[in-house]
């Protein structure tokens, strides 16, 4: 995947997609698969915003059942299954335990009804079967859980995913279909003709500081929490369409439980998760209104205190300590503006066309990204309906491949079988492309750091194939090393050295 800025400035495209998060990446992927010319523009790195700051789950949204959003849950469960089939190396079924205590906002009968209805709405797209749990069964699954007032619980299935890499899979697939994708390209305004119809964008290459005009027949904006800023650039003084809410997560050292837990907060009655994550634990999320610039979203002490306090109530023997936090991260949900408590605002999306003909996508949830992209592409370009790769045909860059060849490839590339499995879990069927870089250079097969199985060849692959422009792109969104416990920062220094000596 080549970042070819000269082709951006000198071409007119059938479609420009503004925003390289998951929705924009999927729009570019689907549209390019239909055979049209597409430019995908992202002002930061792909998945650099909300799309890499999620709870790392593809889920139907069991809590949306209490809002009677059965259509959203059903669509999400179907899309969860499609993603599992398309990218099983990135999407893994995961059982969730829901302990219920006396005086919880959602009693045991409600949770039992909820998981039954969840599986019913899944239909043929179910990835695991629910079950009812006694208090004794729950304490056996998590020996450190608080037994006081525990009346029982349930278990149901959702899926864990690598959000940044799933987004990148769509970008890479779009590129394979012929789309021209470029990160660090900021759209500053829209170019209009004499009829006030948008015919292109004025953009800035944030790396070279080069301005450029890029033209297209259609423009789709998938800017997430930045959507209101782009709407204002298109139609000044427009009414704001979003109500962003902030979601904060903690990566905590050690595994609190081998099972994933959905927990009910006592302080505000919302739910949050404690999930096994890369050998440690992911705790989140918060859901609070956010009124500042999306560029300045941060984790506060109050956010951390909320999550540690609520997790400590359910797991009192764990003695939660801030010194054991590996990292924290915060993202913004670009929810369509509505009244009420933030956690009860619908995750449904909205697709709207402005007076200048620009299409905007707002709201939605990660799980339904493919369906959202399909809808907006067909609204903007209805003639593509006969060429659209629908759900059952959806494939991604690393789709396919077989486990049967792993031992043979381990011998061929002269690397341990565990390394092959690790690479397959990131790149799917394309893991051999990474090892090909290391052929004839044993140093590129060496581990970057003791905290991870990652090897030096992955750094080169991130830069040369996956368009990583700096160390942060590699650490956070290509290899996910920022979530690992590396207190001395050896990973970062090693990546800097590999890039320096393999330029």
mmCIF file of C-alpha atoms in Angstrom, residues 88-302:
data_model
loop_
_atom_site.group_PDB
_atom_site.id
_atom_site.type_symbol
_atom_site.label_atom_id
_atom_site.label_comp_id
_atom_site.label_asym_id
_atom_site.label_seq_id
_atom_site.Cartn_x
_atom_site.Cartn_y
_atom_site.Cartn_z
ATOM 1 C CA UNK A 88 -11.515 -15.252 12.442
ATOM 2 C CA UNK A 89 -7.897 -14.366 13.165
ATOM 3 C CA UNK A 90 -9.013 -10.986 14.562
ATOM 4 C CA UNK A 91 -12.513 -11.848 15.854
ATOM 5 C CA UNK A 92 -12.784 -14.488 18.600
ATOM 6 C CA UNK A 93 -15.962 -15.716 20.355
ATOM 7 C CA UNK A 94 -15.773 -14.880 24.059
ATOM 8 C CA UNK A 95 -18.088 -15.985 26.908
ATOM 9 C CA UNK A 96 -19.266 -13.295 29.333
ATOM 10 C CA UNK A 97 -20.320 -13.935 32.919
ATOM 11 C CA UNK A 98 -22.908 -11.599 34.445
ATOM 12 C CA UNK A 99 -23.025 -11.857 38.260
ATOM 13 C CA UNK A 100 -26.210 -10.516 39.844
ATOM 14 C CA UNK A 101 -26.345 -9.181 43.401
ATOM 15 C CA UNK A 102 -29.211 -8.287 45.669
ATOM 16 C CA UNK A 103 -30.442 -4.758 44.966
ATOM 17 C CA UNK A 104 -28.788 -4.625 41.525
ATOM 18 C CA UNK A 105 -30.651 -2.368 39.076
ATOM 19 C CA UNK A 106 -31.241 -5.395 36.831
ATOM 20 C CA UNK A 107 -32.476 -8.417 38.840
ATOM 21 C CA UNK A 108 -31.680 -12.020 38.040
ATOM 22 C CA UNK A 109 -34.950 -12.699 36.204
ATOM 23 C CA UNK A 110 -34.261 -9.761 33.882
ATOM 24 C CA UNK A 111 -30.750 -10.960 33.026
ATOM 25 C CA UNK A 112 -32.052 -14.485 32.370
ATOM 26 C CA UNK A 113 -34.701 -13.135 30.053
ATOM 27 C CA UNK A 114 -32.105 -10.894 28.401
ATOM 28 C CA UNK A 115 -29.643 -13.659 27.465
ATOM 29 C CA UNK A 116 -32.479 -15.892 26.233
ATOM 30 C CA UNK A 117 -33.760 -13.068 24.016
ATOM 31 C CA UNK A 118 -30.190 -12.299 22.900
ATOM 32 C CA UNK A 119 -29.760 -15.839 21.589
ATOM 33 C CA UNK A 120 -33.242 -15.815 20.064
ATOM 34 C CA UNK A 121 -32.442 -12.651 18.112
ATOM 35 C CA UNK A 122 -29.143 -14.218 16.990
ATOM 36 C CA UNK A 123 -30.975 -17.031 15.227
ATOM 37 C CA UNK A 124 -28.630 -18.749 12.773
ATOM 38 C CA UNK A 125 -25.946 -16.143 13.547
ATOM 39 C CA UNK A 126 -25.400 -17.343 17.113
ATOM 40 C CA UNK A 127 -21.752 -17.949 18.090
ATOM 41 C CA UNK A 128 -22.354 -19.600 21.481
ATOM 42 C CA UNK A 129 -25.212 -20.714 23.728
ATOM 43 C CA UNK A 130 -26.207 -18.913 26.941
ATOM 44 C CA UNK A 131 -26.630 -20.645 30.298
ATOM 45 C CA UNK A 132 -27.885 -19.788 33.763
ATOM 46 C CA UNK A 133 -25.362 -19.848 36.619
ATOM 47 C CA UNK A 134 -25.686 -20.407 40.335
ATOM 48 C CA UNK A 135 -23.697 -18.274 42.779
ATOM 49 C CA UNK A 136 -21.438 -21.292 43.438
ATOM 50 C CA UNK A 137 -20.699 -21.672 39.727
ATOM 51 C CA UNK A 138 -19.815 -17.987 39.464
ATOM 52 C CA UNK A 139 -17.403 -18.094 42.411
ATOM 53 C CA UNK A 140 -15.721 -21.132 40.863
ATOM 54 C CA UNK A 141 -15.228 -19.218 37.606
ATOM 55 C CA UNK A 142 -13.778 -16.222 39.467
ATOM 56 C CA UNK A 143 -12.434 -17.185 42.922
ATOM 57 C CA UNK A 144 -11.784 -13.540 43.823
ATOM 58 C CA UNK A 145 -15.329 -12.337 43.212
ATOM 59 C CA UNK A 146 -17.328 -10.851 46.084
ATOM 60 C CA UNK A 147 -19.781 -13.554 47.319
ATOM 61 C CA UNK A 148 -21.759 -11.228 49.604
ATOM 62 C CA UNK A 149 -25.271 -10.774 48.230
ATOM 63 C CA UNK A 150 -24.506 -12.796 45.079
ATOM 64 C CA UNK A 151 -27.754 -14.474 44.012
ATOM 65 C CA UNK A 152 -26.643 -16.056 40.729
ATOM 66 C CA UNK A 153 -26.012 -14.958 37.181
ATOM 67 C CA UNK A 154 -25.856 -15.857 33.517
ATOM 68 C CA UNK A 155 -23.324 -16.527 30.796
ATOM 69 C CA UNK A 156 -23.668 -15.457 27.153
ATOM 70 C CA UNK A 157 -21.386 -15.041 24.141
ATOM 71 C CA UNK A 158 -20.041 -12.074 22.209
ATOM 72 C CA UNK A 159 -16.762 -11.606 20.331
ATOM 73 C CA UNK A 160 -13.449 -9.940 21.131
ATOM 74 C CA UNK A 161 -11.594 -8.193 18.322
ATOM 75 C CA UNK A 162 -8.557 -6.103 17.440
ATOM 76 C CA UNK A 163 -10.311 -2.853 16.485
ATOM 77 C CA UNK A 164 -7.354 -1.031 14.909
ATOM 78 C CA UNK A 165 -6.293 -3.978 12.782
ATOM 79 C CA UNK A 166 -9.847 -4.759 11.675
ATOM 80 C CA UNK A 167 -10.038 -1.189 10.397
ATOM 81 C CA UNK A 168 -6.651 -1.579 8.711
ATOM 82 C CA UNK A 169 -7.831 -4.816 7.070
ATOM 83 C CA UNK A 170 -10.539 -2.794 5.331
ATOM 84 C CA UNK A 171 -8.038 -0.140 4.224
ATOM 85 C CA UNK A 172 -5.682 -2.788 2.836
ATOM 86 C CA UNK A 173 -8.575 -4.494 1.067
ATOM 87 C CA UNK A 174 -9.672 -1.176 -0.430
ATOM 88 C CA UNK A 175 -6.125 -0.665 -1.683
ATOM 89 C CA UNK A 176 -6.118 -4.150 -3.204
ATOM 90 C CA UNK A 177 -9.329 -3.241 -5.044
ATOM 91 C CA UNK A 178 -7.624 -0.143 -6.473
ATOM 92 C CA UNK A 179 -8.551 2.588 -4.006
ATOM 93 C CA UNK A 180 -5.975 5.268 -3.246
ATOM 94 C CA UNK A 181 -5.700 5.586 0.534
ATOM 95 C CA UNK A 182 -3.593 8.144 2.358
ATOM 96 C CA UNK A 183 -3.228 8.937 6.041
ATOM 97 C CA UNK A 184 -2.235 12.350 7.427
ATOM 98 C CA UNK A 185 -4.270 14.173 4.770
ATOM 99 C CA UNK A 186 -6.548 16.782 6.329
ATOM 100 C CA UNK A 187 -9.606 18.047 4.479
ATOM 101 C CA UNK A 188 -9.816 21.795 5.135
ATOM 102 C CA UNK A 189 -12.804 22.786 2.978
ATOM 103 C CA UNK A 190 -15.083 21.685 0.164
ATOM 104 C CA UNK A 191 -14.794 22.856 -3.444
ATOM 105 C CA UNK A 192 -18.153 23.927 -4.879
ATOM 106 C CA UNK A 193 -19.292 24.612 -8.440
ATOM 107 C CA UNK A 194 -21.517 27.529 -9.512
ATOM 108 C CA UNK A 195 -24.589 25.609 -8.345
ATOM 109 C CA UNK A 196 -23.117 25.150 -4.860
ATOM 110 C CA UNK A 197 -22.602 21.461 -5.511
ATOM 111 C CA UNK A 198 -19.539 19.872 -3.899
ATOM 112 C CA UNK A 199 -17.120 18.671 -6.557
ATOM 113 C CA UNK A 200 -14.021 18.126 -4.458
ATOM 114 C CA UNK A 201 -12.021 19.050 -1.368
ATOM 115 C CA UNK A 202 -9.134 21.307 -0.481
ATOM 116 C CA UNK A 203 -6.729 19.225 1.564
ATOM 117 C CA UNK A 204 -3.367 19.500 3.289
ATOM 118 C CA UNK A 205 -0.693 16.851 3.459
ATOM 119 C CA UNK A 206 0.219 17.140 7.146
ATOM 120 C CA UNK A 207 3.590 15.476 6.565
ATOM 121 C CA UNK A 208 4.918 17.599 3.689
ATOM 122 C CA UNK A 209 2.629 20.613 4.384
ATOM 123 C CA UNK A 210 1.663 20.500 0.701
ATOM 124 C CA UNK A 211 -1.858 21.809 -0.115
ATOM 125 C CA UNK A 212 -3.838 20.102 -2.845
ATOM 126 C CA UNK A 213 -7.221 20.080 -4.563
ATOM 127 C CA UNK A 214 -8.828 16.658 -4.985
ATOM 128 C CA UNK A 215 -11.917 16.240 -7.157
ATOM 129 C CA UNK A 216 -14.675 13.637 -7.202
ATOM 130 C CA UNK A 217 -18.211 13.035 -8.422
ATOM 131 C CA UNK A 218 -19.386 12.057 -4.924
ATOM 132 C CA UNK A 219 -18.141 12.744 -1.406
ATOM 133 C CA UNK A 220 -18.888 10.722 1.737
ATOM 134 C CA UNK A 221 -17.809 12.019 5.133
ATOM 135 C CA UNK A 222 -17.237 9.428 7.866
ATOM 136 C CA UNK A 223 -15.433 11.640 10.350
ATOM 137 C CA UNK A 224 -16.890 10.214 13.561
ATOM 138 C CA UNK A 225 -16.722 12.760 16.398
ATOM 139 C CA UNK A 226 -15.254 15.304 13.936
ATOM 140 C CA UNK A 227 -18.432 15.213 11.799
ATOM 141 C CA UNK A 228 -19.840 18.479 13.137
ATOM 142 C CA UNK A 229 -16.583 20.230 12.159
ATOM 143 C CA UNK A 230 -16.893 18.937 8.581
ATOM 144 C CA UNK A 231 -20.599 19.785 8.436
ATOM 145 C CA UNK A 232 -19.726 23.364 9.450
ATOM 146 C CA UNK A 233 -17.124 23.542 6.667
ATOM 147 C CA UNK A 234 -19.723 22.381 4.163
ATOM 148 C CA UNK A 235 -22.696 24.424 5.398
ATOM 149 C CA UNK A 236 -21.677 27.221 7.813
ATOM 150 C CA UNK A 237 -23.849 27.809 10.903
ATOM 151 C CA UNK A 238 -25.406 24.366 10.698
ATOM 152 C CA UNK A 239 -27.083 22.886 13.746
ATOM 153 C CA UNK A 240 -24.792 20.416 15.503
ATOM 154 C CA UNK A 241 -25.850 16.853 14.811
ATOM 155 C CA UNK A 242 -23.774 14.993 17.374
ATOM 156 C CA UNK A 243 -23.775 14.422 21.102
ATOM 157 C CA UNK A 244 -20.329 12.880 21.695
ATOM 158 C CA UNK A 245 -19.835 10.800 24.825
ATOM 159 C CA UNK A 246 -16.475 9.792 26.246
ATOM 160 C CA UNK A 247 -15.538 6.187 26.892
ATOM 161 C CA UNK A 248 -12.490 5.501 29.053
ATOM 162 C CA UNK A 249 -10.656 2.201 29.484
ATOM 163 C CA UNK A 250 -7.888 0.954 31.761
ATOM 164 C CA UNK A 251 -5.412 -1.795 30.923
ATOM 165 C CA UNK A 252 -4.590 -3.289 34.325
ATOM 166 C CA UNK A 253 -1.583 -5.494 35.056
ATOM 167 C CA UNK A 254 -2.451 -9.159 35.536
ATOM 168 C CA UNK A 255 -5.487 -11.211 34.742
ATOM 169 C CA UNK A 256 -8.310 -10.449 37.165
ATOM 170 C CA UNK A 257 -10.253 -13.461 35.890
ATOM 171 C CA UNK A 258 -9.866 -15.922 33.007
ATOM 172 C CA UNK A 259 -13.527 -15.203 32.214
ATOM 173 C CA UNK A 260 -14.888 -11.939 30.835
ATOM 174 C CA UNK A 261 -17.383 -10.178 33.105
ATOM 175 C CA UNK A 262 -20.223 -7.783 32.443
ATOM 176 C CA UNK A 263 -20.828 -5.856 35.668
ATOM 177 C CA UNK A 264 -23.514 -3.497 36.917
ATOM 178 C CA UNK A 265 -22.315 -0.217 38.400
ATOM 179 C CA UNK A 266 -23.865 0.805 41.710
ATOM 180 C CA UNK A 267 -23.042 4.509 41.370
ATOM 181 C CA UNK A 268 -24.900 5.201 38.111
ATOM 182 C CA UNK A 269 -26.571 1.844 37.271
ATOM 183 C CA UNK A 270 -24.819 1.500 33.908
ATOM 184 C CA UNK A 271 -22.786 -1.544 32.876
ATOM 185 C CA UNK A 272 -19.061 -1.994 32.324
ATOM 186 C CA UNK A 273 -16.674 -4.834 31.515
ATOM 187 C CA UNK A 274 -13.656 -6.621 32.978
ATOM 188 C CA UNK A 275 -12.115 -8.609 30.128
ATOM 189 C CA UNK A 276 -8.961 -10.742 29.723
ATOM 190 C CA UNK A 277 -6.750 -8.779 27.336
ATOM 191 C CA UNK A 278 -3.267 -9.643 26.065
ATOM 192 C CA UNK A 279 -2.402 -11.401 29.330
ATOM 193 C CA UNK A 280 -3.730 -8.527 31.418
ATOM 194 C CA UNK A 281 -7.196 -7.056 32.052
ATOM 195 C CA UNK A 282 -9.215 -4.436 30.203
ATOM 196 C CA UNK A 283 -11.603 -2.478 32.438
ATOM 197 C CA UNK A 284 -14.163 -0.150 30.901
ATOM 198 C CA UNK A 285 -15.984 1.807 29.888
ATOM 199 C CA UNK A 286 -17.317 5.144 31.076
ATOM 200 C CA UNK A 287 -20.089 7.029 29.255
ATOM 201 C CA UNK A 288 -20.102 10.769 29.905
ATOM 202 C CA UNK A 289 -20.974 13.809 27.787
ATOM 203 C CA UNK A 290 -18.023 15.527 26.129
ATOM 204 C CA UNK A 291 -18.120 19.141 24.956
ATOM 205 C CA UNK A 292 -14.522 19.938 23.947
ATOM 206 C CA UNK A 293 -12.547 19.354 20.761
ATOM 207 C CA UNK A 294 -12.255 15.693 19.700
ATOM 208 C CA UNK A 295 -8.529 16.350 19.326
ATOM 209 C CA UNK A 296 -8.106 16.903 23.077
ATOM 210 C CA UNK A 297 -9.983 13.983 24.649
ATOM 211 C CA UNK A 298 -8.156 12.735 27.753
ATOM 212 C CA UNK A 299 -8.517 10.318 30.657
ATOM 213 C CA UNK A 300 -9.116 12.108 33.972
ATOM 214 C CA UNK A 301 -8.463 11.030 37.544
ATOM 215 C CA UNK A 302 -12.229 10.862 38.074
#
